[in-house]
Amino acid sequence: MVYNKNIYYLSKEDKTAWSSDEEFAREMLAGVNPVLIARLDEFPPKSTLDTNIYGDQTSKITEEHIKDGLDGLTVNEKIIHMLLMVLRFGQQSKHGRRFLPESGTPDYKELESNPEKAFLRTITSQLQALVGVSVIEILSRHSSDEVYLGQRSNPEWTLDKEALEAFEKFGEKLGEIEKKIAMRNKDPQLKNRVGPVDMPYTLLFPTSSEGLTGRGIPNSISI
């Protein structure tokens, strides 16, 4: 079975918008990309890519790699059993301090009669706000020994030459992305890139220096 998906509008305007993801996926599953998804009818999957252009893309995935997960729970079952705890952080309605009042309740009547008072109830106290801002600031800082995406703390993390070459290419791609973002920040025609306050976009810059910089993608996002 083959599912043909429409290419996103952004992809039509900028072919590089998804090429990095497509290339990254191809390193893992030869021949699979976000535009064409096919159900496997043989295992291991065989690549249809031109070896003269892309080299040997024979899948390295074996049954040994996946057999332990074949009898596991599905994602929905794990969520139901509360095994994927990180997903539960998004279940608080509106991510707010209080739920929106329901019609017919005293809180709803207060919202109708005195909206300013109802609004003030949603604001944290000065102490709570100070603690919250302080925690966010601490968590937003980069440590001096931070390892960023495309980097390894140990350069000899594997002896697999092919994996090392792929990782090196991935790092080079990240460098190109950073240069492209910097170039777009300087383009006055792209108002959404800079804005009226002339503040450049840096959040997806792969690397950063120590401290609160507003840039840098850690190699681990377990927070």
Tab-separated table of N, CA and C in Angstrom, residues 30 47-59:
chain	number	residue	atom	x	y	z
A	30	ALA	N	16.455	3.612	4.125
A	30	ALA	CA	16.806	3.943	2.744
A	30	ALA	C	15.561	4.025	1.872
A	47	SER	N	16.534	-0.317	-0.969
A	47	SER	CA	16.527	1.053	-1.463
A	47	SER	C	16.336	1.084	-2.973
A	48	THR	N	15.606	2.100	-3.442
A	48	THR	CA	15.432	2.311	-4.881
A	48	THR	C	16.246	3.511	-5.358
A	49	LEU	N	17.098	4.034	-4.501
A	49	LEU	CA	17.906	5.197	-4.858
A	49	LEU	C	19.053	4.803	-5.772
A	50	ASP	N	19.462	5.743	-6.597
A	50	ASP	CA	20.566	5.528	-7.527
A	50	ASP	C	21.870	5.452	-6.738
A	51	THR	N	22.497	4.297	-6.749
A	51	THR	CA	23.741	4.117	-5.990
A	51	THR	C	24.868	4.988	-6.525
A	52	ASN	N	24.787	5.384	-7.790
A	52	ASN	CA	25.824	6.250	-8.354
A	52	ASN	C	25.782	7.653	-7.742
A	53	ILE	N	24.600	8.036	-7.257
A	53	ILE	CA	24.437	9.365	-6.664
A	53	ILE	C	24.549	9.313	-5.143
A	54	TYR	N	23.869	8.328	-4.536
A	54	TYR	CA	23.760	8.296	-3.086
A	54	TYR	C	24.641	7.235	-2.430
A	55	GLY	N	25.318	6.435	-3.230
A	55	GLY	CA	26.129	5.369	-2.658
A	55	GLY	C	25.266	4.206	-2.205
A	56	ASP	N	25.868	3.288	-1.488
A	56	ASP	CA	25.153	2.104	-1.018
A	56	ASP	C	24.192	2.492	0.100
A	57	GLN	N	22.895	2.392	-0.170
A	57	GLN	CA	21.877	2.750	0.808
A	57	GLN	C	21.141	1.515	1.324
A	58	THR	N	21.790	0.376	1.282
A	58	THR	CA	21.179	-0.840	1.803
A	58	THR	C	20.888	-0.667	3.287
A	59	SER	N	19.674	-0.981	3.697
A	59	SER	CA	19.284	-0.787	5.085
A	59	SER	C	20.134	-1.636	6.015
